[in-house]
């Protein structure tokens, strides 16, 4: 349980760090950043596929070692960007959830206000009849 909480805290720190470093002000900013990261990772994945095909076709051990090193470097870059994409996704989902909750709170507030006004009107009408 302790490690789960540490993991949650670490993810929250990543989210806050990304928000502050990229100066995200809205859901659209986070969506644009996520799209930017997706565009950034696509060529890396394509390059990795090319290296993987070459690796599988090559019989030379030296070439395989070089290709494996390049694939590992690409994997690290892809994983780093994928973590940022996931962080953007979490930011977006939390912001949308917050907007929904805010809407529900506003609706409840409005409903309570209308209910109070109706009760006040009923009370006034009862007092007038007496």
Tab-separated table of N, CA and C in Angstrom:
chain	number	residue	atom	x	y	z
A	1	UNK	N	0.834	-1.193	0.000
A	1	UNK	CA	0.000	0.000	0.000
A	1	UNK	C	0.881	1.261	0.000
A	2	UNK	N	1.951	1.197	0.769
A	2	UNK	CA	2.888	2.321	0.849
A	2	UNK	C	3.474	2.625	-0.526
A	3	UNK	N	3.876	1.586	-1.238
A	3	UNK	CA	4.496	1.769	-2.548
A	3	UNK	C	3.484	2.254	-3.578
A	4	UNK	N	2.222	1.877	-3.427
A	4	UNK	CA	1.177	2.384	-4.313
A	4	UNK	C	1.028	3.894	-4.134
A	5	UNK	N	1.054	4.330	-2.891
A	5	UNK	CA	0.929	5.755	-2.608
A	5	UNK	C	2.138	6.535	-3.133
A	6	UNK	N	3.306	5.956	-3.010
A	6	UNK	CA	4.513	6.606	-3.546
A	6	UNK	C	4.406	6.724	-5.062
A	7	UNK	N	3.905	5.666	-5.700
A	7	UNK	CA	3.731	5.683	-7.151
A	7	UNK	C	2.727	6.768	-7.557
A	8	UNK	N	1.616	6.870	-6.829
A	8	UNK	CA	0.621	7.922	-7.113
A	8	UNK	C	1.244	9.307	-6.959
A	9	UNK	N	2.001	9.475	-5.888
A	9	UNK	CA	2.644	10.761	-5.633
A	9	UNK	C	3.640	11.094	-6.742
A	10	UNK	N	4.404	10.110	-7.167
A	10	UNK	CA	5.376	10.308	-8.245
A	10	UNK	C	4.679	10.721	-9.543
A	11	UNK	N	3.569	10.072	-9.851
A	11	UNK	CA	2.808	10.417	-11.062
A	11	UNK	C	2.231	11.825	-10.961
A	12	UNK	N	1.747	12.176	-9.779
A	12	UNK	CA	1.216	13.516	-9.576
A	12	UNK	C	2.319	14.566	-9.743
A	13	UNK	N	3.494	14.264	-9.224
A	13	UNK	CA	4.637	15.179	-9.387
A	13	UNK	C	4.997	15.344	-10.858
A	14	UNK	N	4.950	14.245	-11.615
A	14	UNK	CA	5.218	14.319	-13.055
A	14	UNK	C	4.195	15.211	-13.748
A	15	UNK	N	2.922	15.052	-13.373
A	15	UNK	CA	1.862	15.861	-13.965
A	15	UNK	C	2.080	17.342	-13.655
A	16	UNK	N	2.339	17.645	-12.395
A	16	UNK	CA	2.536	19.039	-11.998
A	16	UNK	C	3.781	19.636	-12.650
A	17	UNK	N	4.815	18.838	-12.756
A	17	UNK	CA	6.046	19.293	-13.402
A	17	UNK	C	5.798	19.626	-14.870
A	18	UNK	N	5.066	18.761	-15.561
A	18	UNK	CA	4.764	18.997	-16.973
A	18	UNK	C	3.877	20.227	-17.139
A	19	UNK	N	2.897	20.364	-16.272
A	19	UNK	CA	1.998	21.526	-16.336
A	19	UNK	C	2.785	22.815	-16.159
A	20	UNK	N	3.678	22.835	-15.183
A	20	UNK	CA	4.418	24.069	-14.923
A	20	UNK	C	5.507	24.317	-15.973
A	21	UNK	N	6.189	23.270	-16.416
A	21	UNK	CA	7.278	23.478	-17.374
A	21	UNK	C	6.763	23.866	-18.752
A	22	UNK	N	5.603	23.357	-19.127
A	22	UNK	CA	5.026	23.679	-20.444
A	22	UNK	C	3.970	24.775	-20.347
A	23	UNK	N	3.746	25.287	-19.152
A	23	UNK	CA	2.793	26.377	-18.907
A	23	UNK	C	1.416	26.050	-19.486
A	24	UNK	N	0.887	24.896	-19.104
A	24	UNK	CA	-0.418	24.457	-19.594
A	24	UNK	C	-1.513	25.184	-18.828
A	25	UNK	N	-2.410	25.813	-19.571
A	25	UNK	CA	-3.477	26.590	-18.950
A	25	UNK	C	-4.860	25.969	-19.148
A	26	UNK	N	-4.986	25.058	-20.128
A	26	UNK	CA	-6.301	24.498	-20.430
A	26	UNK	C	-6.159	23.066	-20.928
A	27	UNK	N	-7.292	22.408	-21.069
A	27	UNK	CA	-7.308	21.054	-21.611
A	27	UNK	C	-6.759	21.053	-23.032
A	28	UNK	N	-7.104	22.098	-23.788
A	28	UNK	CA	-6.638	22.188	-25.174
A	28	UNK	C	-5.106	22.253	-25.242
A	29	UNK	N	-4.493	22.965	-24.306
A	29	UNK	CA	-3.029	23.028	-24.261
A	29	UNK	C	-2.436	21.633	-24.045
A	30	UNK	N	-3.045	20.873	-23.123
A	30	UNK	CA	-2.565	19.521	-22.842
A	30	UNK	C	-2.790	18.608	-24.044
A	31	UNK	N	-3.935	18.775	-24.716
A	31	UNK	CA	-4.214	17.962	-25.905
A	31	UNK	C	-3.236	18.297	-27.028
A	32	UNK	N	-2.937	19.568	-27.200
A	32	UNK	CA	-1.969	19.966	-28.225
A	32	UNK	C	-0.581	19.412	-27.915
A	33	UNK	N	-0.192	19.452	-26.656
A	33	UNK	CA	1.107	18.916	-26.254
A	33	UNK	C	1.156	17.407	-26.486
A	34	UNK	N	0.070	16.721	-26.161
A	34	UNK	CA	-0.003	15.271	-26.385
A	34	UNK	C	0.128	14.962	-27.874
A	35	UNK	N	-0.558	15.728	-28.705
A	35	UNK	CA	-0.463	15.548	-30.154
A	35	UNK	C	0.965	15.787	-30.633
A	36	UNK	N	1.589	16.798	-30.085
A	36	UNK	CA	2.984	17.098	-30.437
A	36	UNK	C	3.889	15.915	-30.090
A	37	UNK	N	3.694	15.335	-28.914
A	37	UNK	CA	4.495	14.179	-28.515
A	37	UNK	C	4.215	12.970	-29.417
A	38	UNK	N	2.937	12.782	-29.790
A	38	UNK	CA	2.601	11.677	-30.685
A	38	UNK	C	3.291	11.835	-32.040
A	39	UNK	N	3.335	13.065	-32.533
A	39	UNK	CA	4.025	13.333	-33.795
A	39	UNK	C	5.539	13.132	-33.652
A	40	UNK	N	6.045	13.395	-32.481
A	40	UNK	CA	7.473	13.241	-32.221
A	40	UNK	C	7.871	11.764	-32.118
A	41	UNK	N	6.997	10.933	-31.577
A	41	UNK	CA	7.322	9.525	-31.365
A	41	UNK	C	7.129	8.687	-32.634
A	42	UNK	N	6.277	9.105	-33.534
A	42	UNK	CA	6.000	8.320	-34.743
A	42	UNK	C	7.247	8.036	-35.577
A	43	UNK	N	8.066	9.054	-35.905
A	43	UNK	CA	9.266	8.753	-36.693
A	43	UNK	C	10.260	7.856	-35.953
A	44	UNK	N	10.304	7.983	-34.632
A	44	UNK	CA	11.197	7.125	-33.852
A	44	UNK	C	10.762	5.659	-33.945
A	45	UNK	N	9.460	5.444	-33.884
A	45	UNK	CA	8.946	4.079	-34.004
A	45	UNK	C	9.198	3.529	-35.402
A	46	UNK	N	9.044	4.374	-36.413
A	46	UNK	CA	9.310	3.942	-37.785
A	46	UNK	C	10.784	3.569	-37.951
A	47	UNK	N	11.661	4.388	-37.396
A	47	UNK	CA	13.095	4.112	-37.477
A	47	UNK	C	13.432	2.818	-36.737
A	48	UNK	N	12.793	2.596	-35.613
A	48	UNK	CA	13.016	1.371	-34.854
A	48	UNK	C	12.612	0.154	-35.683
A	49	UNK	N	11.488	0.249	-36.382
A	49	UNK	CA	11.036	-0.856	-37.233
A	49	UNK	C	12.053	-1.156	-38.331
A	50	UNK	N	12.613	-0.106	-38.914
A	50	UNK	CA	13.635	-0.287	-39.954
A	50	UNK	C	14.841	-1.012	-39.370
A	51	UNK	N	15.307	-0.558	-38.218
A	51	UNK	CA	16.456	-1.196	-37.576
A	51	UNK	C	16.146	-2.645	-37.197
A	52	UNK	N	14.919	-2.915	-36.753
A	52	UNK	CA	14.543	-4.280	-36.387
A	52	UNK	C	14.577	-5.201	-37.613
A	53	UNK	N	14.088	-4.707	-38.744
A	53	UNK	CA	14.124	-5.507	-39.972
A	53	UNK	C	15.561	-5.782	-40.392
A	54	UNK	N	16.391	-4.745	-40.321
A	54	UNK	CA	17.806	-4.930	-40.663
A	54	UNK	C	18.478	-5.918	-39.708
A	55	UNK	N	18.149	-5.800	-38.439
A	55	UNK	CA	18.721	-6.679	-37.423
A	55	UNK	C	18.370	-8.139	-37.716
A	56	UNK	N	17.102	-8.369	-38.074
A	56	UNK	CA	16.656	-9.737	-38.340
A	56	UNK	C	17.259	-10.308	-39.626
A	57	UNK	N	17.556	-9.441	-40.595
A	57	UNK	CA	18.113	-9.893	-41.870
A	57	UNK	C	19.629	-10.097	-41.804
A	58	UNK	N	20.290	-9.382	-40.920
A	58	UNK	CA	21.752	-9.384	-40.863
A	58	UNK	C	22.284	-10.636	-40.179
A	59	UNK	N	23.366	-11.173	-40.750
A	59	UNK	CA	24.037	-12.329	-40.149
A	59	UNK	C	25.331	-11.924	-39.450
A	60	UNK	N	25.839	-10.747	-39.776
A	60	UNK	CA	27.101	-10.258	-39.231
A	60	UNK	C	26.908	-9.846	-37.764
A	61	UNK	N	27.705	-10.404	-36.882
A	61	UNK	CA	27.587	-10.142	-35.439
A	61	UNK	C	27.894	-8.685	-35.101
A	62	UNK	N	28.869	-8.094	-35.777
A	62	UNK	CA	29.231	-6.698	-35.502
A	62	UNK	C	28.085	-5.765	-35.885
A	63	UNK	N	27.476	-6.018	-37.036
A	63	UNK	CA	26.333	-5.201	-37.464
A	63	UNK	C	25.154	-5.362	-36.520
A	64	UNK	N	24.955	-6.606	-36.056
A	64	UNK	CA	23.850	-6.846	-35.113
A	64	UNK	C	24.076	-6.085	-33.807
A	65	UNK	N	25.314	-6.033	-33.351
A	65	UNK	CA	25.633	-5.313	-32.118
A	65	UNK	C	25.349	-3.825	-32.276
A	66	UNK	N	25.758	-3.265	-33.407
A	66	UNK	CA	25.516	-1.840	-33.672
A	66	UNK	C	24.024	-1.566	-33.769
A	67	UNK	N	23.312	-2.401	-34.518
A	67	UNK	CA	21.862	-2.218	-34.659
A	67	UNK	C	21.151	-2.368	-33.314
A	68	UNK	N	21.578	-3.326	-32.527
A	68	UNK	CA	20.962	-3.526	-31.200
A	68	UNK	C	21.164	-2.293	-30.322
A	69	UNK	N	22.353	-1.698	-30.381
A	69	UNK	CA	22.624	-0.485	-29.601
A	69	UNK	C	21.725	0.657	-30.066
A	70	UNK	N	21.570	0.797	-31.375
A	70	UNK	CA	20.695	1.858	-31.903
A	70	UNK	C	19.242	1.618	-31.509
A	71	UNK	N	18.822	0.360	-31.556
A	71	UNK	CA	17.451	0.020	-31.160
A	71	UNK	C	17.236	0.346	-29.686
A	72	UNK	N	18.214	0.038	-28.857
A	72	UNK	CA	18.097	0.333	-27.415
A	72	UNK	C	17.990	1.832	-27.164
A	73	UNK	N	18.771	2.616	-27.887
A	73	UNK	CA	18.700	4.079	-27.744
A	73	UNK	C	17.323	4.582	-28.157
A	74	UNK	N	16.818	4.055	-29.281
A	74	UNK	CA	15.475	4.449	-29.735
A	74	UNK	C	14.418	4.025	-28.719
A	75	UNK	N	14.577	2.840	-28.152
A	75	UNK	CA	13.621	2.373	-27.135
A	75	UNK	C	13.575	3.323	-25.946
A	76	UNK	N	14.712	3.780	-25.499
A	76	UNK	CA	14.758	4.719	-24.380
A	76	UNK	C	14.046	6.024	-24.728
A	77	UNK	N	14.309	6.535	-25.937
A	77	UNK	CA	13.656	7.770	-26.363
A	77	UNK	C	12.144	7.584	-26.494
A	78	UNK	N	11.741	6.460	-27.071
A	78	UNK	CA	10.308	6.172	-27.235
A	78	UNK	C	9.632	6.042	-25.880
A	79	UNK	N	10.265	5.346	-24.946
A	79	UNK	CA	9.687	5.193	-23.611
A	79	UNK	C	9.570	6.531	-22.895
A	80	UNK	N	10.574	7.382	-23.036
A	80	UNK	CA	10.545	8.701	-22.397
A	80	UNK	C	9.375	9.521	-22.939
A	81	UNK	N	9.199	9.510	-24.262
A	81	UNK	CA	8.109	10.276	-24.868
A	81	UNK	C	6.759	9.650	-24.519
A	82	UNK	N	6.690	8.315	-24.501
A	82	UNK	CA	5.438	7.646	-24.132
A	82	UNK	C	5.023	7.983	-22.704
A	83	UNK	N	5.988	8.111	-21.802
A	83	UNK	CA	5.655	8.529	-20.425
A	83	UNK	C	5.047	9.935	-20.429
A	84	UNK	N	5.590	10.817	-21.265
A	84	UNK	CA	5.034	12.174	-21.349
A	84	UNK	C	3.633	12.142	-21.956
A	85	UNK	N	3.424	11.281	-22.950
A	85	UNK	CA	2.098	11.141	-23.559
A	85	UNK	C	1.108	10.657	-22.511
A	86	UNK	N	1.490	9.668	-21.714
A	86	UNK	CA	0.614	9.156	-20.667
A	86	UNK	C	0.337	10.222	-19.605
A	87	UNK	N	1.340	11.011	-19.289
A	87	UNK	CA	1.151	12.092	-18.323
A	87	UNK	C	0.155	13.112	-18.869
A	88	UNK	N	0.269	13.447	-20.151
A	88	UNK	CA	-0.695	14.362	-20.771
A	88	UNK	C	-2.103	13.776	-20.712
A	89	UNK	N	-2.213	12.471	-20.989
A	89	UNK	CA	-3.509	11.810	-20.953
A	89	UNK	C	-4.116	11.900	-19.551
A	90	UNK	N	-3.296	11.702	-18.526
A	90	UNK	CA	-3.782	11.795	-17.146
A	90	UNK	C	-4.224	13.212	-16.814
A	91	UNK	N	-3.450	14.190	-17.267
A	91	UNK	CA	-3.809	15.596	-17.029
A	91	UNK	C	-5.152	15.899	-17.675
A	92	UNK	N	-5.324	15.456	-18.906
A	92	UNK	CA	-6.570	15.709	-19.637
A	92	UNK	C	-7.748	15.041	-18.932
A	93	UNK	N	-7.590	13.775	-18.540
A	93	UNK	CA	-8.709	13.077	-17.897
A	93	UNK	C	-9.055	13.704	-16.551
A	94	UNK	N	-8.048	14.116	-15.780
A	94	UNK	CA	-8.323	14.765	-14.495
A	94	UNK	C	-9.002	16.119	-14.691
A	95	UNK	N	-8.576	16.852	-15.718
A	95	UNK	CA	-9.195	18.155	-15.982
A	95	UNK	C	-10.648	17.972	-16.411
A	96	UNK	N	-10.894	16.975	-17.273
A	96	UNK	CA	-12.277	16.717	-17.700
A	96	UNK	C	-13.132	16.268	-16.528
A	97	UNK	N	-12.565	15.428	-15.680
A	97	UNK	CA	-13.292	14.981	-14.487
A	97	UNK	C	-13.600	16.177	-13.582
A	98	UNK	N	-12.635	17.074	-13.441
A	98	UNK	CA	-12.844	18.271	-12.633
A	98	UNK	C	-13.935	19.161	-13.201
A	99	UNK	N	-13.970	19.294	-14.525
A	99	UNK	CA	-15.032	20.094	-15.156
A	99	UNK	C	-16.395	19.465	-14.917
A	100	UNK	N	-16.475	18.141	-15.015
A	100	UNK	CA	-17.749	17.452	-14.772
A	100	UNK	C	-18.187	17.649	-13.333
A	101	UNK	N	-17.256	17.500	-12.409
A	101	UNK	CA	-17.591	17.689	-10.994
A	101	UNK	C	-18.017	19.121	-10.719
A	102	UNK	N	-17.345	20.077	-11.344
A	102	UNK	CA	-17.709	21.479	-11.177
A	102	UNK	C	-19.115	21.726	-11.717
A	103	UNK	N	-19.425	21.114	-12.862
A	103	UNK	CA	-20.758	21.266	-13.435
A	103	UNK	C	-21.807	20.687	-12.494
A	104	UNK	N	-21.519	19.527	-11.902
A	104	UNK	CA	-22.462	18.898	-10.972
A	104	UNK	C	-22.658	19.787	-9.750
A	105	UNK	N	-21.587	20.346	-9.232
A	105	UNK	CA	-21.681	21.230	-8.066
A	105	UNK	C	-22.526	22.454	-8.398
A	106	UNK	N	-22.280	23.058	-9.556
A	106	UNK	CA	-23.051	24.233	-9.971
A	106	UNK	C	-24.529	23.883	-10.137
A	107	UNK	N	-24.803	22.712	-10.711
A	107	UNK	CA	-26.190	22.278	-10.896
A	107	UNK	C	-26.870	22.074	-9.548
A	108	UNK	N	-26.190	21.431	-8.626
A	108	UNK	CA	-26.759	21.225	-7.282
A	108	UNK	C	-27.015	22.562	-6.591
A	109	UNK	N	-26.057	23.470	-6.731
A	109	UNK	CA	-26.212	24.791	-6.129
A	109	UNK	C	-27.448	25.490	-6.707
A	110	UNK	N	-27.598	25.424	-8.030
A	110	UNK	CA	-28.739	26.062	-8.692
A	110	UNK	C	-30.043	25.387	-8.259
A	111	UNK	N	-30.057	24.055	-8.198
A	111	UNK	CA	-31.259	23.340	-7.762
A	111	UNK	C	-31.631	23.699	-6.330
A	112	UNK	N	-30.643	23.766	-5.457
A	112	UNK	CA	-30.906	24.142	-4.060
A	112	UNK	C	-31.428	25.564	-3.963
A	113	UNK	N	-30.886	26.450	-4.770
A	113	UNK	CA	-31.341	27.839	-4.771
A	113	UNK	C	-32.794	27.924	-5.223
A	114	UNK	N	-33.134	27.206	-6.290
A	114	UNK	CA	-34.519	27.205	-6.777
A	114	UNK	C	-35.464	26.594	-5.748
A	115	UNK	N	-35.022	25.507	-5.095
A	115	UNK	CA	-35.837	24.859	-4.074
A	115	UNK	C	-36.067	25.819	-2.900
A	116	UNK	N	-35.033	26.544	-2.508
A	116	UNK	CA	-35.166	27.504	-1.407
A	116	UNK	C	-36.122	28.626	-1.776
A	117	UNK	N	-36.033	29.093	-3.014
A	117	UNK	CA	-36.943	30.155	-3.463
A	117	UNK	C	-38.390	29.675	-3.480
A	118	UNK	N	-38.620	28.433	-3.908
A	118	UNK	CA	-39.989	27.883	-3.923
A	118	UNK	C	-40.521	27.760	-2.509
A	119	UNK	N	-39.677	27.275	-1.593
A	119	UNK	CA	-40.106	27.137	-0.198
A	119	UNK	C	-40.378	28.502	0.417
A	120	UNK	N	-39.572	29.500	0.073
A	120	UNK	CA	-39.787	30.850	0.593
A	120	UNK	C	-41.103	31.406	0.057
A	121	UNK	N	-41.390	31.124	-1.205
A	121	UNK	CA	-42.649	31.588	-1.800
A	121	UNK	C	-43.829	30.901	-1.125
A	122	UNK	N	-43.730	29.601	-0.882
A	122	UNK	CA	-44.809	28.871	-0.205
A	122	UNK	C	-45.039	29.427	1.186
A	123	UNK	N	-43.961	29.713	1.896
A	123	UNK	CA	-44.067	30.251	3.254
A	123	UNK	C	-44.749	31.617	3.226
A	124	UNK	N	-44.398	32.461	2.266
A	124	UNK	CA	-45.010	33.778	2.157
A	124	UNK	C	-46.499	33.640	1.856
A	125	UNK	N	-46.835	32.714	0.944
A	125	UNK	CA	-48.245	32.509	0.600
A	125	UNK	C	-49.042	32.006	1.793
A	126	UNK	N	-48.481	31.106	2.600
A	126	UNK	CA	-49.165	30.618	3.804
A	126	UNK	C	-49.387	31.746	4.792
A	127	UNK	N	-48.396	32.625	4.949
A	127	UNK	CA	-48.516	33.743	5.878
A	127	UNK	C	-49.573	34.728	5.405
A	128	UNK	N	-49.695	34.938	4.088
A	128	UNK	CA	-50.700	35.843	3.559
A	128	UNK	C	-52.118	35.299	3.773
A	129	UNK	N	-52.288	34.008	3.666
A	129	UNK	CA	-53.603	33.395	3.832
A	129	UNK	C	-54.053	33.498	5.279
A	130	UNK	N	-53.208	33.433	6.211
A	130	UNK	CA	-53.569	33.497	7.618
A	130	UNK	C	-53.929	34.885	7.924
